Amino acid sequence: MLTPPDPHVVVLFGASGDLSKRKLLPGLFHLNRAGHLSDCRIVGTSLEPMTNAEFRTLAREACEQFGRGAVDEGDWARFERKLSWVDGSTGSVGLADAVAEAEADIGEECRRLHYLSVPPAAAPAVIKTLSEAGLVERSRVIMEKPFGTDLATAQRLNAMVHEVFTEEQVFRIDHFLGKEAALNILALRFANGLFEPIWSRNFIDHIQIDVPETLTVEGRGSFYDATGAFRDMVVTHLFQVLAFVAMEPPVELAPAAITVEKNKVFRSMKGIRPEDVVRGRYEGYRSEPGVAEGSGTETFIALKCRIDNWRWSGVPFYLRTGKAMAEGARIISIAFREPPKSMFPEGSGVGTKGPDHLTFDLDESSRVSLSYYGKRPGPGMLVDKLSMQFSLNEVETQGDTLEAYERLIRDAMGGDHTLFTTAEGIEELWNTAAPMLEDPPDSLIYERGSWGPKEVHNLIAPNRWRLPFQRRWRD
């Protein structure tokens, strides 16, 4: 069991919103129940007027609807005592008073964690309120994506935040990196003598990061139309996952050392050329509420990018994500080079089902699969594609798993930046994205429930997309 963080007052901005109800309040409840919070008070706030009792009722309903299993009455009684509410309309004075009351309840000097679960346009006002309320000292701030919409806006946002908070106080959250499977990439690569020696252009042919979604924009048309799949998913999420896959071994398993290696990857990435991109929008997107007439915003994007360094020179990274697709999945697939020459006779089956793959499933089951050719039982030399698989469900300690937001909140409380990105990293990624943003290819129409525009197959040729899988994961 890890040592619980120091006593904290957690201020949830946007505490009555969707993210708070689906992830943050249930996550804090589970952290408290699992003993990961020592002495903590949670102050909820938004522009919505509410009493303490009403906030506790909202939190209870959120935990029952979106939390893990039934809510035990004893666990709830211990948690709801920590909850209080302050109306955002009371401004910096009301917020300062509410936090002071919560700190007095703890009875000793404590740290503060401010979670900005608010739209990006509201972030500057919240930062200003925190400054005016005198709540910067002893505090850390978690910021939600998007971190700008291009290099210029990201630089302005970072400059605004740095007027109030130091970079060490800022935690830009990406829930993809909070998943067990993402951390398992580091464990598999750097804790084993088997994989790290072959983790390079000498043995790896190409890499895919594939995150299709079955949902449409689901009533978020106005937000999505101003953002699009590239800004919403690739710059914020998929590039971060790519950095874990591609980074050099850090000098130690510590936040600063890992951040250094991730930022090296970002600096080594070549600009994304429009000719290496396929953009699309699902049929009927322009009819969604909030979407502008004649919108060219993409709901699908696939791209090829390269990392211009010694380890990865010549190895393409293929990224794909989109809305209203055939399946929902989150996989990383490492395709190894095939043998240069086969001694097996024609008809043996060698090479007929593609290269060997190491596949990470970023879902909560945190599965890993290694596929390879093996002999088919019986006479003669015929081979089949086989696989070795691991799932988190197989281990006795699976009950200790923290969901992504739970892990990231706990890490921020402890000041651990390992799974968070930096101002430098964000600006490097927007610089990489600039060529595509300045001259984006046309947005092609694709059918709902498909795998995107057919042009994606030309992008990856002569290779093939791993999704849909020819063979399903074992239960």
GROMACS .gro file of C-alpha atoms in nm:
model
  475
    1MET     CA    1   0.000   0.000   0.000
    2LEU     CA    2   0.133   0.341  -0.096
    3THR     CA    3   0.156   0.608   0.170
    4PRO     CA    4  -0.153   0.834   0.153
    5PRO     CA    5  -0.089   1.188   0.028
    6ASP     CA    6  -0.059   1.480   0.269
    7PRO     CA    7  -0.384   1.635   0.404
    8HIS     CA    8  -0.555   1.822   0.121
    9VAL     CA    9  -0.837   2.055   0.037
   10VAL     CA   10  -0.956   1.964  -0.313
   11VAL     CA   11  -1.147   2.238  -0.496
   12LEU     CA   12  -1.359   2.103  -0.782
   13PHE     CA   13  -1.445   2.376  -1.032
   14GLY     CA   14  -1.739   2.267  -1.246
   15ALA     CA   15  -1.840   2.020  -0.975
   16SER     CA   16  -2.198   1.989  -1.102
   17GLY     CA   17  -2.084   1.908  -1.458
   18ASP     CA   18  -2.075   1.583  -1.652
   19LEU     CA   19  -1.706   1.499  -1.595
   20SER     CA   20  -1.739   1.559  -1.224
   21LYS     CA   21  -2.042   1.332  -1.197
   22ARG     CA   22  -1.906   1.055  -1.420
   23LYS     CA   23  -1.543   1.044  -1.308
   24LEU     CA   24  -1.424   1.287  -1.042
   25LEU     CA   25  -1.673   1.242  -0.759
   26PRO     CA   26  -1.691   0.861  -0.797
   27GLY     CA   27  -1.312   0.856  -0.827
   28LEU     CA   28  -1.260   1.056  -0.508
   29PHE     CA   29  -1.511   0.834  -0.329
   30HIS     CA   30  -1.318   0.523  -0.433
   31LEU     CA   31  -0.983   0.678  -0.333
   32ASN     CA   32  -1.127   0.758   0.008
   33ARG     CA   33  -1.279   0.412   0.048
   34ALA     CA   34  -0.951   0.245  -0.055
   35GLY     CA   35  -0.748   0.447   0.198
   36HIS     CA   36  -0.562   0.661  -0.057
   37LEU     CA   37  -0.683   0.987   0.100
   38SER     CA   38  -0.572   1.056   0.454
   39ASP     CA   39  -0.738   1.378   0.572
   40CYS     CA   40  -0.913   1.552   0.287
   41ARG     CA   41  -1.194   1.802   0.234
   42ILE     CA   42  -1.364   1.853  -0.104
   43VAL     CA   43  -1.509   2.192  -0.192
   44GLY     CA   44  -1.738   2.184  -0.495
   45THR     CA   45  -1.814   2.499  -0.691
   46SER     CA   46  -1.982   2.617  -1.012
   47LEU     CA   47  -2.214   2.899  -1.113
   48GLU     CA   48  -2.509   2.680  -1.016
   49PRO     CA   49  -2.657   2.771  -0.674
   50MET     CA   50  -2.658   2.475  -0.437
   51THR     CA   51  -2.650   2.392  -0.066
   52ASN     CA   52  -2.410   2.151   0.102
   53ALA     CA   53  -2.693   1.899   0.134
   54GLU     CA   54  -2.783   1.929  -0.233
   55PHE     CA   55  -2.420   1.882  -0.336
   56ARG     CA   56  -2.397   1.570  -0.121
   57THR     CA   57  -2.712   1.435  -0.282
   58LEU     CA   58  -2.568   1.504  -0.628
   59ALA     CA   59  -2.243   1.330  -0.532
   60ARG     CA   60  -2.431   1.027  -0.389
   61GLU     CA   61  -2.634   0.988  -0.708
   62ALA     CA   62  -2.316   1.019  -0.917
   63CYS     CA   63  -2.136   0.751  -0.716
   64GLU     CA   64  -2.435   0.517  -0.737
   65GLN     CA   65  -2.476   0.564  -1.111
   66PHE     CA   66  -2.114   0.580  -1.227
   67GLY     CA   67  -1.906   0.435  -0.942
   68ARG     CA   68  -1.780   0.083  -0.882
   69GLY     CA   69  -2.054  -0.136  -0.738
   70ALA     CA   70  -2.296  -0.058  -0.458
   71VAL     CA   71  -2.231   0.233  -0.222
   72ASP     CA   72  -2.175   0.107   0.132
   73GLU     CA   73  -2.350   0.326   0.391
   74GLY     CA   74  -2.048   0.337   0.620
   75ASP     CA   75  -1.816   0.433   0.336
   76TRP     CA   76  -2.060   0.701   0.224
   77ALA     CA   77  -2.098   0.848   0.573
   78ARG     CA   78  -1.720   0.888   0.596
   79PHE     CA   79  -1.703   1.047   0.250
   80GLU     CA   80  -1.996   1.289   0.261
   81ARG     CA   81  -1.857   1.458   0.573
   82LYS     CA   82  -1.574   1.579   0.353
   83LEU     CA   83  -1.804   1.750   0.097
   84SER     CA   84  -1.907   2.116   0.097
   85TRP     CA   85  -2.031   2.366  -0.164
   86VAL     CA   86  -1.965   2.728  -0.252
   87ASP     CA   87  -2.152   2.916  -0.524
   88GLY     CA   88  -1.924   3.050  -0.795
   89SER     CA   89  -2.126   3.372  -0.792
   90THR     CA   90  -1.970   3.461  -0.456
   91GLY     CA   91  -1.638   3.516  -0.638
   92SER     CA   92  -1.291   3.504  -0.488
   93VAL     CA   93  -1.409   3.612  -0.141
   94GLY     CA   94  -1.662   3.331  -0.112
   95LEU     CA   95  -1.413   3.077  -0.243
   96ALA     CA   96  -1.140   3.190  -0.002
   97ASP     CA   97  -1.383   3.164   0.292
   98ALA     CA   98  -1.496   2.814   0.190
   99VAL     CA   99  -1.138   2.687   0.157
  100ALA     CA  100  -1.039   2.849   0.489
  101GLU     CA  101  -1.332   2.673   0.659
  102ALA     CA  102  -1.229   2.339   0.508
  103GLU     CA  103  -0.868   2.390   0.618
  104ALA     CA  104  -0.980   2.478   0.969
  105ASP     CA  105  -1.180   2.155   0.973
  106ILE     CA  106  -0.863   1.961   0.894
  107GLY     CA  107  -0.691   2.147   1.176
  108GLU     CA  108  -0.339   2.168   1.035
  109GLU     CA  109  -0.160   2.326   0.743
  110CYS     CA  110  -0.249   2.131   0.433
  111ARG     CA  111  -0.200   2.135   0.060
  112ARG     CA  112  -0.457   2.249  -0.196
  113LEU     CA  113  -0.550   2.080  -0.523
  114HIS     CA  114  -0.760   2.279  -0.770
  115TYR     CA  115  -0.928   2.071  -1.041
  116LEU     CA  116  -1.044   2.284  -1.336
  117SER     CA  117  -1.326   2.074  -1.480
  118VAL     CA  118  -1.440   2.371  -1.688
  119PRO     CA  119  -1.447   2.464  -2.059
  120PRO     CA  120  -1.113   2.600  -2.187
  121ALA     CA  121  -1.260   2.948  -2.230
  122ALA     CA  122  -1.338   2.958  -1.857
  123ALA     CA  123  -0.987   2.859  -1.743
  124PRO     CA  124  -0.842   3.215  -1.739
  125ALA     CA  125  -1.126   3.338  -1.516
  126VAL     CA  126  -1.073   3.049  -1.273
  127ILE     CA  127  -0.698   3.110  -1.259
  128LYS     CA  128  -0.765   3.479  -1.188
  129THR     CA  129  -1.013   3.390  -0.913
  130LEU     CA  130  -0.760   3.160  -0.746
  131SER     CA  131  -0.503   3.439  -0.753
  132GLU     CA  132  -0.744   3.696  -0.608
  133ALA     CA  133  -0.854   3.448  -0.340
  134GLY     CA  134  -0.494   3.395  -0.227
  135LEU     CA  135  -0.516   3.021  -0.299
  136VAL     CA  136  -0.195   2.981  -0.501
  137GLU     CA  137   0.044   2.905  -0.215
  138ARG     CA  138   0.070   2.537  -0.119
  139SER     CA  139  -0.143   2.449  -0.420
  140ARG     CA  140  -0.139   2.247  -0.740
  141VAL     CA  141  -0.378   2.284  -1.032
  142ILE     CA  142  -0.510   2.015  -1.268
  143MET     CA  143  -0.608   2.140  -1.612
  144GLU     CA  144  -0.827   1.954  -1.863
  145LYS     CA  145  -0.769   1.946  -2.239
  146PRO     CA  146  -0.760   2.102  -2.488
  147PHE     CA  147  -0.438   2.291  -2.415
  148GLY     CA  148  -0.484   2.544  -2.692
  149THR     CA  149  -0.590   2.487  -3.052
  150ASP     CA  150  -0.255   2.563  -3.217
  151LEU     CA  151   0.095   2.676  -3.121
  152ALA     CA  152   0.002   3.043  -3.071
  153THR     CA  153  -0.299   2.971  -2.848
  154ALA     CA  154  -0.103   2.712  -2.647
  155GLN     CA  155   0.174   2.965  -2.586
  156ARG     CA  156  -0.078   3.228  -2.474
  157LEU     CA  157  -0.250   2.980  -2.242
  158ASN     CA  158   0.080   2.869  -2.087
  159ALA     CA  159   0.191   3.230  -2.042
  160MET     CA  160  -0.138   3.315  -1.869
  161VAL     CA  161  -0.111   3.018  -1.632
  162HIS     CA  162   0.254   3.095  -1.554
  163GLU     CA  163   0.160   3.446  -1.444
  164VAL     CA  164  -0.001   3.281  -1.141
  165PHE     CA  165   0.138   2.928  -1.105
  166THR     CA  166   0.485   2.787  -1.160
  167GLU     CA  167   0.520   2.500  -1.407
  168GLU     CA  168   0.584   2.263  -1.113
  169GLN     CA  169   0.236   2.343  -0.982
  170VAL     CA  170   0.056   2.267  -1.309
  171PHE     CA  171  -0.074   1.920  -1.400
  172ARG     CA  172  -0.217   1.891  -1.754
  173ILE     CA  173  -0.425   1.577  -1.743
  174ASP     CA  174  -0.452   1.308  -2.008
  175HIS     CA  175  -0.660   1.016  -1.880
  176PHE     CA  176  -0.511   0.781  -2.142
  177LEU     CA  177  -0.180   0.788  -1.954
  178GLY     CA  178  -0.350   0.699  -1.625
  179LYS     CA  179  -0.451   0.356  -1.746
  180GLU     CA  180  -0.278   0.043  -1.619
  181ALA     CA  181  -0.202  -0.064  -1.975
  182ALA     CA  182  -0.016   0.259  -2.051
  183LEU     CA  183   0.203   0.211  -1.745
  184ASN     CA  184   0.253  -0.149  -1.843
  185ILE     CA  185   0.435  -0.025  -2.155
  186LEU     CA  186   0.706   0.116  -1.929
  187ALA     CA  187   0.719  -0.201  -1.721
  188LEU     CA  188   0.738  -0.433  -2.020
  189ARG     CA  189   1.001  -0.225  -2.196
  190PHE     CA  190   1.235  -0.134  -1.914
  191ALA     CA  191   1.196  -0.416  -1.660
  192ASN     CA  192   1.269  -0.701  -1.902
  193GLY     CA  193   1.585  -0.799  -2.084
  194LEU     CA  194   1.372  -0.959  -2.355
  195PHE     CA  195   1.204  -0.655  -2.511
  196GLU     CA  196   1.425  -0.347  -2.483
  197PRO     CA  197   1.707  -0.490  -2.704
  198ILE     CA  198   1.458  -0.540  -2.991
  199TRP     CA  199   1.272  -0.210  -2.941
  200SER     CA  200   1.416  -0.027  -3.242
  201ARG     CA  201   1.423   0.011  -3.621
  202ASN     CA  202   1.640  -0.302  -3.643
  203PHE     CA  203   1.355  -0.529  -3.539
  204ILE     CA  204   1.033  -0.323  -3.561
  205ASP     CA  205   0.873  -0.259  -3.899
  206HIS     CA  206   0.592  -0.019  -3.799
  207ILE     CA  207   0.369   0.077  -3.508
  208GLN     CA  208  -0.006   0.145  -3.493
  209ILE     CA  209  -0.202   0.339  -3.231
  210ASP     CA  210  -0.571   0.291  -3.303
  211VAL     CA  211  -0.857   0.446  -3.102
  212PRO     CA  212  -1.190   0.413  -3.287
  213GLU     CA  213  -1.512   0.514  -3.109
  214THR     CA  214  -1.869   0.402  -3.180
  215LEU     CA  215  -2.024   0.720  -3.036
  216THR     CA  216  -2.114   1.019  -3.249
  217VAL     CA  217  -2.059   1.374  -3.121
  218GLU     CA  218  -2.351   1.301  -2.884
  219GLY     CA  219  -2.491   1.652  -2.840
  220ARG     CA  220  -2.146   1.812  -2.820
  221GLY     CA  221  -2.166   1.945  -3.176
  222SER     CA  222  -2.073   2.305  -3.103
  223PHE     CA  223  -1.763   2.206  -2.903
  224TYR     CA  224  -1.658   1.934  -3.143
  225ASP     CA  225  -1.708   2.144  -3.454
  226ALA     CA  226  -1.460   2.398  -3.322
  227THR     CA  227  -1.210   2.127  -3.230
  228GLY     CA  228  -1.220   1.816  -3.449
  229ALA     CA  229  -1.064   1.473  -3.409
  230PHE     CA  230  -0.706   1.588  -3.466
  231ARG     CA  231  -0.704   1.849  -3.190
  232ASP     CA  232  -0.935   1.655  -2.959
  233MET     CA  233  -0.764   1.317  -2.975
  234VAL     CA  234  -0.434   1.309  -3.165
  235VAL     CA  235  -0.245   1.607  -3.020
  236THR     CA  236  -0.384   1.554  -2.670
  237HIS     CA  237  -0.395   1.175  -2.633
  238LEU     CA  238  -0.238   0.970  -2.910
  239PHE     CA  239   0.088   1.166  -2.928
  240GLN     CA  240   0.127   1.121  -2.552
  241VAL     CA  241   0.086   0.744  -2.584
  242LEU     CA  242   0.331   0.747  -2.875
  243ALA     CA  243   0.590   0.909  -2.648
  244PHE     CA  244   0.566   0.620  -2.398
  245VAL     CA  245   0.618   0.372  -2.681
  246ALA     CA  246   0.907   0.560  -2.844
  247MET     CA  247   1.100   0.723  -2.557
  248GLU     CA  248   1.456   0.632  -2.463
  249PRO     CA  249   1.520   0.465  -2.126
  250PRO     CA  250   1.508   0.736  -1.856
  251VAL     CA  251   1.799   0.758  -1.616
  252GLU     CA  252   1.557   0.674  -1.334
  253LEU     CA  253   1.187   0.599  -1.290
  254ALA     CA  254   1.114   0.951  -1.174
  255PRO     CA  255   0.889   1.228  -1.312
  256ALA     CA  256   1.163   1.465  -1.425
  257ALA     CA  257   1.365   1.195  -1.601
  258ILE     CA  258   1.060   1.055  -1.782
  259THR     CA  259   0.949   1.405  -1.887
  260VAL     CA  260   1.294   1.471  -2.036
  261GLU     CA  261   1.271   1.158  -2.254
  262LYS     CA  262   0.911   1.226  -2.362
  263ASN     CA  263   1.001   1.579  -2.469
  264LYS     CA  264   1.296   1.444  -2.670
  265VAL     CA  265   1.047   1.233  -2.867
  266PHE     CA  266   0.828   1.537  -2.932
  267ARG     CA  267   1.128   1.740  -3.054
  268SER     CA  268   1.229   1.454  -3.286
  269MET     CA  269   0.890   1.424  -3.453
  270LYS     CA  270   0.881   1.555  -3.807
  271GLY     CA  271   0.602   1.794  -3.899
  272ILE     CA  272   0.281   1.616  -4.003
  273ARG     CA  273   0.253   1.659  -4.380
  274PRO     CA  274  -0.096   1.692  -4.532
  275GLU     CA  275  -0.016   1.412  -4.779
  276ASP     CA  276   0.034   1.176  -4.483
  277VAL     CA  277  -0.314   1.246  -4.345
  278VAL     CA  278  -0.665   1.114  -4.420
  279ARG     CA  279  -0.949   1.320  -4.277
  280GLY     CA  280  -1.317   1.224  -4.277
  281ARG     CA  281  -1.660   1.301  -4.135
  282TYR     CA  282  -1.940   1.052  -4.079
  283GLU     CA  283  -2.257   1.074  -4.284
  284GLY     CA  284  -2.501   1.316  -4.125
  285TYR     CA  285  -2.242   1.502  -3.917
  286ARG     CA  286  -2.340   1.840  -4.065
  287SER     CA  287  -2.699   1.779  -3.945
  288GLU     CA  288  -2.593   1.738  -3.580
  289PRO     CA  289  -2.712   2.016  -3.344
  290GLY     CA  290  -2.447   2.286  -3.303
  291VAL     CA  291  -2.252   2.193  -3.618
  292ALA     CA  292  -2.204   2.478  -3.865
  293GLU     CA  293  -2.364   2.452  -4.206
  294GLY     CA  294  -2.106   2.331  -4.456
  295SER     CA  295  -1.861   2.238  -4.178
  296GLY     CA  296  -1.534   2.079  -4.288
  297THR     CA  297  -1.438   1.965  -3.937
  298GLU     CA  298  -1.314   1.606  -3.927
  299THR     CA  299  -1.472   1.339  -3.706
  300PHE     CA  300  -1.209   1.090  -3.828
  301ILE     CA  301  -0.837   1.119  -3.884
  302ALA     CA  302  -0.559   0.878  -3.974
  303LEU     CA  303  -0.201   0.984  -4.018
  304LYS     CA  304   0.152   0.864  -4.064
  305CYS     CA  305   0.424   1.027  -3.858
  306ARG     CA  306   0.796   0.968  -3.820
  307ILE     CA  307   1.046   1.019  -3.541
  308ASP     CA  308   1.374   1.150  -3.673
  309ASN     CA  309   1.623   0.992  -3.434
  310TRP     CA  310   1.867   0.704  -3.425
  311ARG     CA  311   1.627   0.448  -3.272
  312TRP     CA  312   1.327   0.506  -3.499
  313SER     CA  313   1.464   0.634  -3.830
  314GLY     CA  314   1.255   0.485  -4.112
  315VAL     CA  315   0.987   0.334  -3.886
  316PRO     CA  316   0.639   0.477  -3.959
  317PHE     CA  317   0.391   0.533  -3.676
  318TYR     CA  318   0.029   0.506  -3.791
  319LEU     CA  319  -0.237   0.677  -3.579
  320ARG     CA  320  -0.614   0.647  -3.631
  321THR     CA  321  -0.918   0.768  -3.440
  322GLY     CA  322  -1.274   0.858  -3.527
  323LYS     CA  323  -1.637   0.886  -3.423
  324ALA     CA  324  -1.928   0.660  -3.531
  325MET     CA  325  -1.696   0.373  -3.623
  326ALA     CA  326  -1.755  -0.002  -3.633
  327GLU     CA  327  -1.607  -0.078  -3.290
  328GLY     CA  328  -1.473   0.100  -2.987
  329ALA     CA  329  -1.117   0.005  -2.899
  330ARG     CA  330  -0.785   0.144  -2.777
  331ILE     CA  331  -0.487  -0.055  -2.897
  332ILE     CA  332  -0.116  -0.015  -2.959
  333SER     CA  333   0.027  -0.268  -3.201
  334ILE     CA  334   0.399  -0.326  -3.258
  335ALA     CA  335   0.469  -0.504  -3.589
  336PHE     CA  336   0.805  -0.683  -3.597
  337ARG     CA  337   1.013  -0.731  -3.908
  338GLU     CA  338   0.966  -1.063  -4.084
  339PRO     CA  339   1.263  -1.297  -4.140
  340PRO     CA  340   1.470  -1.190  -4.442
  341LYS     CA  341   1.445  -1.537  -4.600
  342SER     CA  342   1.220  -1.835  -4.535
  343MET     CA  343   1.347  -2.193  -4.532
  344PHE     CA  344   0.992  -2.326  -4.509
  345PRO     CA  345   0.835  -2.482  -4.819
  346GLU     CA  346   0.564  -2.310  -5.020
  347GLY     CA  347   0.223  -2.380  -4.871
  348SER     CA  348   0.353  -2.409  -4.514
  349GLY     CA  349   0.166  -2.096  -4.410
  350VAL     CA  350   0.470  -1.891  -4.311
  351GLY     CA  351   0.415  -1.521  -4.384
  352THR     CA  352   0.054  -1.562  -4.495
  353LYS     CA  353  -0.094  -1.390  -4.190
  354GLY     CA  354   0.136  -1.093  -4.160
  355PRO     CA  355   0.418  -1.015  -3.919
  356ASP     CA  356   0.443  -1.098  -3.552
  357HIS     CA  357   0.274  -0.839  -3.331
  358LEU     CA  358   0.298  -0.726  -2.973
  359THR     CA  359  -0.039  -0.569  -2.890
  360PHE     CA  360  -0.144  -0.360  -2.590
  361ASP     CA  361  -0.514  -0.314  -2.517
  362LEU     CA  362  -0.561   0.013  -2.326
  363ASP     CA  363  -0.904  -0.089  -2.196
  364GLU     CA  364  -0.956  -0.149  -1.826
  365SER     CA  365  -0.870  -0.520  -1.867
  366SER     CA  366  -0.516  -0.410  -1.959
  367ARG     CA  367  -0.446  -0.699  -2.195
  368VAL     CA  368  -0.121  -0.776  -2.376
  369SER     CA  369  -0.081  -1.024  -2.663
  370LEU     CA  370   0.226  -1.153  -2.848
  371SER     CA  371   0.143  -1.327  -3.177
  372TYR     CA  372   0.383  -1.561  -3.356
  373TYR     CA  373   0.395  -1.850  -3.601
  374GLY     CA  374   0.396  -2.198  -3.449
  375LYS     CA  375   0.373  -2.550  -3.588
  376ARG     CA  376   0.029  -2.696  -3.642
  377PRO     CA  377  -0.001  -3.034  -3.464
  378GLY     CA  378   0.014  -3.330  -3.701
  379PRO     CA  379   0.231  -3.455  -3.983
  380GLY     CA  380   0.428  -3.225  -4.208
  381MET     CA  381   0.546  -2.870  -4.144
  382LEU     CA  382   0.239  -2.648  -4.148
  383VAL     CA  383   0.226  -2.338  -3.929
  384ASP     CA  384  -0.054  -2.130  -3.778
  385LYS     CA  385  -0.059  -1.787  -3.615
  386LEU     CA  386  -0.065  -1.839  -3.237
  387SER     CA  387  -0.060  -1.596  -2.946
  388MET     CA  388   0.039  -1.563  -2.583
  389GLN     CA  389  -0.196  -1.335  -2.389
  390PHE     CA  390  -0.212  -1.171  -2.049
  391SER     CA  391  -0.503  -0.991  -1.884
  392LEU     CA  392  -0.517  -0.790  -1.564
  393ASN     CA  393  -0.812  -1.010  -1.462
  394GLU     CA  394  -0.569  -1.298  -1.415
  395VAL     CA  395  -0.379  -1.147  -1.120
  396GLU     CA  396  -0.481  -1.157  -0.755
  397THR     CA  397  -0.413  -0.787  -0.704
  398GLN     CA  398  -0.656  -0.667  -0.972
  399GLY     CA  399  -0.874  -0.522  -0.696
  400ASP     CA  400  -0.599  -0.269  -0.622
  401THR     CA  401  -0.633  -0.115  -0.967
  402LEU     CA  402  -0.707   0.256  -0.982
  403GLU     CA  403  -0.907   0.391  -1.272
  404ALA     CA  404  -0.733   0.653  -1.483
  405TYR     CA  405  -0.875   0.965  -1.317
  406GLU     CA  406  -0.825   0.815  -0.970
  407ARG     CA  407  -0.459   0.747  -1.037
  408LEU     CA  408  -0.398   1.090  -1.187
  409ILE     CA  409  -0.571   1.276  -0.904
  410ARG     CA  410  -0.366   1.082  -0.652
  411ASP     CA  411  -0.043   1.146  -0.843
  412ALA     CA  412  -0.117   1.520  -0.860
  413MET     CA  413  -0.180   1.527  -0.485
  414GLY     CA  414   0.164   1.371  -0.439
  415GLY     CA  415   0.329   1.610  -0.684
  416ASP     CA  416   0.416   1.328  -0.928
  417HIS     CA  417   0.436   1.462  -1.288
  418THR     CA  418   0.520   1.125  -1.449
  419LEU     CA  419   0.185   1.086  -1.628
  420PHE     CA  420   0.129   1.454  -1.706
  421THR     CA  421   0.258   1.667  -1.990
  422THR     CA  422   0.446   1.996  -1.970
  423ALA     CA  423   0.417   2.336  -2.134
  424GLU     CA  424   0.727   2.256  -2.340
  425GLY     CA  425   0.583   1.923  -2.453
  426ILE     CA  426   0.249   2.072  -2.554
  427GLU     CA  427   0.413   2.350  -2.754
  428GLU     CA  428   0.641   2.101  -2.933
  429LEU     CA  429   0.337   1.896  -3.037
  430TRP     CA  430   0.151   2.198  -3.174
  431ASN     CA  431   0.466   2.287  -3.368
  432THR     CA  432   0.465   1.934  -3.516
  433ALA     CA  433   0.096   1.971  -3.603
  434ALA     CA  434   0.138   2.309  -3.774
  435PRO     CA  435   0.187   2.193  -4.138
  436MET     CA  436  -0.133   1.986  -4.130
  437LEU     CA  437  -0.335   2.259  -3.958
  438GLU     CA  438  -0.221   2.518  -4.210
  439ASP     CA  439  -0.312   2.307  -4.514
  440PRO     CA  440  -0.550   2.026  -4.412
  441PRO     CA  441  -0.664   1.777  -4.678
  442ASP     CA  442  -1.034   1.758  -4.762
  443SER     CA  443  -1.268   1.589  -4.517
  444LEU     CA  444  -1.406   1.272  -4.684
  445ILE     CA  445  -1.746   1.124  -4.604
  446TYR     CA  446  -1.763   0.776  -4.448
  447GLU     CA  447  -2.054   0.559  -4.342
  448ARG     CA  448  -2.150   0.530  -3.977
  449GLY     CA  449  -2.042   0.195  -3.840
  450SER     CA  450  -1.752   0.165  -4.087
  451TRP     CA  451  -1.375   0.191  -4.037
  452GLY     CA  452  -1.348   0.534  -4.195
  453PRO     CA  453  -1.280   0.648  -4.553
  454LYS     CA  454  -1.139   0.375  -4.780
  455GLU     CA  455  -0.833   0.595  -4.843
  456VAL     CA  456  -0.692   0.486  -4.504
  457HIS     CA  457  -0.583   0.161  -4.666
  458ASN     CA  458  -0.365   0.348  -4.915
  459LEU     CA  459  -0.209   0.541  -4.625
  460ILE     CA  460  -0.079   0.228  -4.456
  461ALA     CA  461  -0.009   0.013  -4.766
  462PRO     CA  462   0.161  -0.230  -4.810
  463ASN     CA  463   0.081  -0.292  -4.443
  464ARG     CA  464  -0.269  -0.345  -4.301
  465TRP     CA  465  -0.462  -0.200  -4.010
  466ARG     CA  466  -0.482  -0.438  -3.717
  467LEU     CA  467  -0.841  -0.345  -3.644
  468PRO     CA  468  -1.072  -0.516  -3.701
  469PHE     CA  469  -0.892  -0.814  -3.547
  470GLN     CA  470  -0.901  -1.136  -3.746
  471ARG     CA  471  -0.894  -1.323  -3.415
  472ARG     CA  472  -1.060  -1.197  -3.096
  473TRP     CA  473  -0.904  -1.165  -2.753
  474ARG     CA  474  -0.953  -1.472  -2.534
  475ASP     CA  475  -1.183  -1.429  -2.233
   0.00000   0.00000   0.00000
